[in-house]
Amino acid sequence: MCLVISILSFVIAYNFYDASNLTPTIISFSIGLFFLLLMLRNIKNERDKRKN
């Protein structure tokens, strides 16, 4: 789910990139990056749980 949200946010950021106002691009890119980092953190936690 995090991957889907981050990909959609990156697509929205890419669509707004050509606009003169880059605020939607920065917001969408930040949301996408946040969910991507959240997904990576969850993967790391699951791997640590399986090791123990």
PDB file of N, CA and C in Angstrom:
ATOM      1  N   MET A   1       0.827  -1.194   0.000  1.00  0.00           N
ATOM      2  CA  MET A   1       0.000   0.000   0.000  1.00  0.00           C
ATOM      3  C   MET A   1       0.872   1.259   0.000  1.00  0.00           C
ATOM      4  N   CYS A   2       1.943   1.216   0.775  1.00  0.00           N
ATOM      5  CA  CYS A   2       2.854   2.367   0.809  1.00  0.00           C
ATOM      6  C   CYS A   2       3.487   2.596  -0.564  1.00  0.00           C
ATOM      7  N   LEU A   3       3.789   1.504  -1.258  1.00  0.00           N
ATOM      8  CA  LEU A   3       4.397   1.632  -2.578  1.00  0.00           C
ATOM      9  C   LEU A   3       3.430   2.283  -3.559  1.00  0.00           C
ATOM     10  N   VAL A   4       2.172   1.900  -3.500  1.00  0.00           N
ATOM     11  CA  VAL A   4       1.162   2.473  -4.395  1.00  0.00           C
ATOM     12  C   VAL A   4       0.990   3.965  -4.123  1.00  0.00           C
ATOM     13  N   ILE A   5       0.903   4.347  -2.861  1.00  0.00           N
ATOM     14  CA  ILE A   5       0.735   5.754  -2.510  1.00  0.00           C
ATOM     15  C   ILE A   5       1.960   6.560  -2.937  1.00  0.00           C
ATOM     16  N   SER A   6       3.152   6.009  -2.722  1.00  0.00           N
ATOM     17  CA  SER A   6       4.355   6.754  -3.103  1.00  0.00           C
ATOM     18  C   SER A   6       4.466   6.897  -4.617  1.00  0.00           C
ATOM     19  N   ILE A   7       4.124   5.857  -5.369  1.00  0.00           N
ATOM     20  CA  ILE A   7       4.175   5.955  -6.831  1.00  0.00           C
ATOM     21  C   ILE A   7       3.164   6.979  -7.330  1.00  0.00           C
ATOM     22  N   LEU A   8       1.953   6.963  -6.787  1.00  0.00           N
ATOM     23  CA  LEU A   8       0.954   7.951  -7.188  1.00  0.00           C
ATOM     24  C   LEU A   8       1.399   9.367  -6.855  1.00  0.00           C
ATOM     25  N   SER A   9       2.017   9.544  -5.708  1.00  0.00           N
ATOM     26  CA  SER A   9       2.504  10.874  -5.335  1.00  0.00           C
ATOM     27  C   SER A   9       3.618  11.338  -6.266  1.00  0.00           C
ATOM     28  N   PHE A  10       4.506  10.428  -6.659  1.00  0.00           N
ATOM     29  CA  PHE A  10       5.561  10.795  -7.594  1.00  0.00           C
ATOM     30  C   PHE A  10       4.993  11.136  -8.970  1.00  0.00           C
ATOM     31  N   VAL A  11       3.941  10.424  -9.387  1.00  0.00           N
ATOM     32  CA  VAL A  11       3.289  10.732 -10.667  1.00  0.00           C
ATOM     33  C   VAL A  11       2.637  12.112 -10.609  1.00  0.00           C
ATOM     34  N   ILE A  12       1.973  12.415  -9.515  1.00  0.00           N
ATOM     35  CA  ILE A  12       1.364  13.739  -9.358  1.00  0.00           C
ATOM     36  C   ILE A  12       2.444  14.819  -9.346  1.00  0.00           C
ATOM     37  N   ALA A  13       3.545  14.558  -8.662  1.00  0.00           N
ATOM     38  CA  ALA A  13       4.644  15.528  -8.626  1.00  0.00           C
ATOM     39  C   ALA A  13       5.214  15.748 -10.028  1.00  0.00           C
ATOM     40  N   TYR A  14       5.318  14.682 -10.807  1.00  0.00           N
ATOM     41  CA  TYR A  14       5.833  14.805 -12.168  1.00  0.00           C
ATOM     42  C   TYR A  14       4.880  15.610 -13.047  1.00  0.00           C
ATOM     43  N   ASN A  15       3.580  15.423 -12.849  1.00  0.00           N
ATOM     44  CA  ASN A  15       2.597  16.174 -13.639  1.00  0.00           C
ATOM     45  C   ASN A  15       2.626  17.659 -13.317  1.00  0.00           C
ATOM     46  N   PHE A  16       2.886  18.023 -12.078  1.00  0.00           N
ATOM     47  CA  PHE A  16       2.918  19.421 -11.682  1.00  0.00           C
ATOM     48  C   PHE A  16       4.278  20.072 -11.913  1.00  0.00           C
ATOM     49  N   TYR A  17       5.273  19.308 -12.355  1.00  0.00           N
ATOM     50  CA  TYR A  17       6.634  19.835 -12.461  1.00  0.00           C
ATOM     51  C   TYR A  17       6.745  20.978 -13.469  1.00  0.00           C
ATOM     52  N   ASP A  18       5.984  20.916 -14.549  1.00  0.00           N
ATOM     53  CA  ASP A  18       6.072  21.949 -15.586  1.00  0.00           C
ATOM     54  C   ASP A  18       5.364  23.242 -15.198  1.00  0.00           C
ATOM     55  N   ALA A  19       4.558  23.223 -14.165  1.00  0.00           N
ATOM     56  CA  ALA A  19       3.827  24.419 -13.757  1.00  0.00           C
ATOM     57  C   ALA A  19       4.791  25.459 -13.195  1.00  0.00           C
ATOM     58  N   SER A  20       4.369  26.698 -13.252  1.00  0.00           N
ATOM     59  CA  SER A  20       5.234  27.766 -12.737  1.00  0.00           C
ATOM     60  C   SER A  20       5.297  27.746 -11.217  1.00  0.00           C
ATOM     61  N   ASN A  21       4.237  27.243 -10.577  1.00  0.00           N
ATOM     62  CA  ASN A  21       4.205  27.136  -9.118  1.00  0.00           C
ATOM     63  C   ASN A  21       4.629  25.726  -8.727  1.00  0.00           C
ATOM     64  N   LEU A  22       5.771  25.602  -8.077  1.00  0.00           N
ATOM     65  CA  LEU A  22       6.300  24.277  -7.749  1.00  0.00           C
ATOM     66  C   LEU A  22       5.834  23.756  -6.392  1.00  0.00           C
ATOM     67  N   THR A  23       4.943  24.469  -5.731  1.00  0.00           N
ATOM     68  CA  THR A  23       4.476  24.028  -4.412  1.00  0.00           C
ATOM     69  C   THR A  23       3.791  22.661  -4.472  1.00  0.00           C
ATOM     70  N   PRO A  24       2.872  22.394  -5.418  1.00  0.00           N
ATOM     71  CA  PRO A  24       2.272  21.043  -5.469  1.00  0.00           C
ATOM     72  C   PRO A  24       3.302  19.956  -5.755  1.00  0.00           C
ATOM     73  N   THR A  25       4.315  20.293  -6.543  1.00  0.00           N
ATOM     74  CA  THR A  25       5.361  19.319  -6.835  1.00  0.00           C
ATOM     75  C   THR A  25       6.126  18.952  -5.575  1.00  0.00           C
ATOM     76  N   ILE A  26       6.502  19.957  -4.803  1.00  0.00           N
ATOM     77  CA  ILE A  26       7.265  19.709  -3.577  1.00  0.00           C
ATOM     78  C   ILE A  26       6.429  18.930  -2.566  1.00  0.00           C
ATOM     79  N   ILE A  27       5.161  19.284  -2.438  1.00  0.00           N
ATOM     80  CA  ILE A  27       4.284  18.581  -1.491  1.00  0.00           C
ATOM     81  C   ILE A  27       4.103  17.123  -1.904  1.00  0.00           C
ATOM     82  N   SER A  28       3.815  16.881  -3.184  1.00  0.00           N
ATOM     83  CA  SER A  28       3.611  15.512  -3.662  1.00  0.00           C
ATOM     84  C   SER A  28       4.884  14.689  -3.563  1.00  0.00           C
ATOM     85  N   PHE A  29       6.018  15.307  -3.893  1.00  0.00           N
ATOM     86  CA  PHE A  29       7.294  14.597  -3.790  1.00  0.00           C
ATOM     87  C   PHE A  29       7.603  14.250  -2.337  1.00  0.00           C
ATOM     88  N   SER A  30       7.298  15.158  -1.424  1.00  0.00           N
ATOM     89  CA  SER A  30       7.530  14.902   0.007  1.00  0.00           C
ATOM     90  C   SER A  30       6.652  13.761   0.512  1.00  0.00           C
ATOM     91  N   ILE A  31       5.396  13.752   0.091  1.00  0.00           N
ATOM     92  CA  ILE A  31       4.492  12.665   0.505  1.00  0.00           C
ATOM     93  C   ILE A  31       4.985  11.337  -0.054  1.00  0.00           C
ATOM     94  N   GLY A  32       5.384  11.322  -1.310  1.00  0.00           N
ATOM     95  CA  GLY A  32       5.905  10.092  -1.911  1.00  0.00           C
ATOM     96  C   GLY A  32       7.154   9.597  -1.217  1.00  0.00           C
ATOM     97  N   LEU A  33       8.057  10.509  -0.895  1.00  0.00           N
ATOM     98  CA  LEU A  33       9.284  10.136  -0.198  1.00  0.00           C
ATOM     99  C   LEU A  33       8.997   9.619   1.206  1.00  0.00           C
ATOM    100  N   PHE A  34       8.041  10.242   1.887  1.00  0.00           N
ATOM    101  CA  PHE A  34       7.662   9.799   3.229  1.00  0.00           C
ATOM    102  C   PHE A  34       7.144   8.367   3.205  1.00  0.00           C
ATOM    103  N   PHE A  35       6.235   8.049   2.281  1.00  0.00           N
ATOM    104  CA  PHE A  35       5.683   6.703   2.233  1.00  0.00           C
ATOM    105  C   PHE A  35       6.705   5.683   1.750  1.00  0.00           C
ATOM    106  N   LEU A  36       7.635   6.099   0.902  1.00  0.00           N
ATOM    107  CA  LEU A  36       8.694   5.192   0.480  1.00  0.00           C
ATOM    108  C   LEU A  36       9.609   4.846   1.648  1.00  0.00           C
ATOM    109  N   LEU A  37       9.972   5.857   2.441  1.00  0.00           N
ATOM    110  CA  LEU A  37      10.797   5.607   3.628  1.00  0.00           C
ATOM    111  C   LEU A  37      10.044   4.777   4.665  1.00  0.00           C
ATOM    112  N   LEU A  38       8.746   5.014   4.801  1.00  0.00           N
ATOM    113  CA  LEU A  38       7.932   4.224   5.712  1.00  0.00           C
ATOM    114  C   LEU A  38       7.898   2.754   5.294  1.00  0.00           C
ATOM    115  N   MET A  39       7.792   2.504   3.994  1.00  0.00           N
ATOM    116  CA  MET A  39       7.795   1.138   3.487  1.00  0.00           C
ATOM    117  C   MET A  39       9.133   0.462   3.759  1.00  0.00           C
ATOM    118  N   LEU A  40      10.239   1.183   3.528  1.00  0.00           N
ATOM    119  CA  LEU A  40      11.557   0.602   3.773  1.00  0.00           C
ATOM    120  C   LEU A  40      11.773   0.305   5.252  1.00  0.00           C
ATOM    121  N   ARG A  41      11.270   1.178   6.126  1.00  0.00           N
ATOM    122  CA  ARG A  41      11.379   0.953   7.561  1.00  0.00           C
ATOM    123  C   ARG A  41      10.591  -0.292   7.973  1.00  0.00           C
ATOM    124  N   ASN A  42       9.393  -0.457   7.401  1.00  0.00           N
ATOM    125  CA  ASN A  42       8.584  -1.632   7.728  1.00  0.00           C
ATOM    126  C   ASN A  42       9.239  -2.918   7.237  1.00  0.00           C
ATOM    127  N   ILE A  43       9.860  -2.876   6.067  1.00  0.00           N
ATOM    128  CA  ILE A  43      10.562  -4.057   5.554  1.00  0.00           C
ATOM    129  C   ILE A  43      11.720  -4.417   6.477  1.00  0.00           C
ATOM    130  N   LYS A  44      12.469  -3.402   6.916  1.00  0.00           N
ATOM    131  CA  LYS A  44      13.598  -3.647   7.826  1.00  0.00           C
ATOM    132  C   LYS A  44      13.117  -4.237   9.146  1.00  0.00           C
ATOM    133  N   ASN A  45      12.023  -3.718   9.685  1.00  0.00           N
ATOM    134  CA  ASN A  45      11.491  -4.245  10.948  1.00  0.00           C
ATOM    135  C   ASN A  45      11.018  -5.686  10.803  1.00  0.00           C
ATOM    136  N   GLU A  46      10.383  -6.003   9.683  1.00  0.00           N
ATOM    137  CA  GLU A  46       9.934  -7.380   9.462  1.00  0.00           C
ATOM    138  C   GLU A  46      11.108  -8.338   9.340  1.00  0.00           C
ATOM    139  N   ARG A  47      12.173  -7.911   8.686  1.00  0.00           N
ATOM    140  CA  ARG A  47      13.358  -8.773   8.571  1.00  0.00           C
ATOM    141  C   ARG A  47      13.989  -9.005   9.939  1.00  0.00           C
ATOM    142  N   ASP A  48      14.025  -7.961  10.770  1.00  0.00           N
ATOM    143  CA  ASP A  48      14.582  -8.108  12.113  1.00  0.00           C
ATOM    144  C   ASP A  48      13.730  -9.042  12.969  1.00  0.00           C
ATOM    145  N   LYS A  49      12.426  -8.991  12.816  1.00  0.00           N
ATOM    146  CA  LYS A  49      11.536  -9.881  13.565  1.00  0.00           C
ATOM    147  C   LYS A  49      11.742 -11.329  13.159  1.00  0.00           C
ATOM    148  N   ARG A  50      11.962 -11.569  11.877  1.00  0.00           N
ATOM    149  CA  ARG A  50      12.141 -12.935  11.393  1.00  0.00           C
ATOM    150  C   ARG A  50      13.481 -13.520  11.818  1.00  0.00           C
ATOM    151  N   LYS A  51      14.483 -12.667  12.008  1.00  0.00           N
ATOM    152  CA  LYS A  51      15.785 -13.150  12.454  1.00  0.00           C
ATOM    153  C   LYS A  51      15.732 -13.653  13.895  1.00  0.00           C
ATOM    154  N   ASN A  52      14.909 -13.015  14.711  1.00  0.00           N
ATOM    155  CA  ASN A  52      14.830 -13.385  16.141  1.00  0.00           C
ATOM    156  C   ASN A  52      13.887 -14.473  16.372  1.00  0.00           C
TER     157      ASN A  52
END
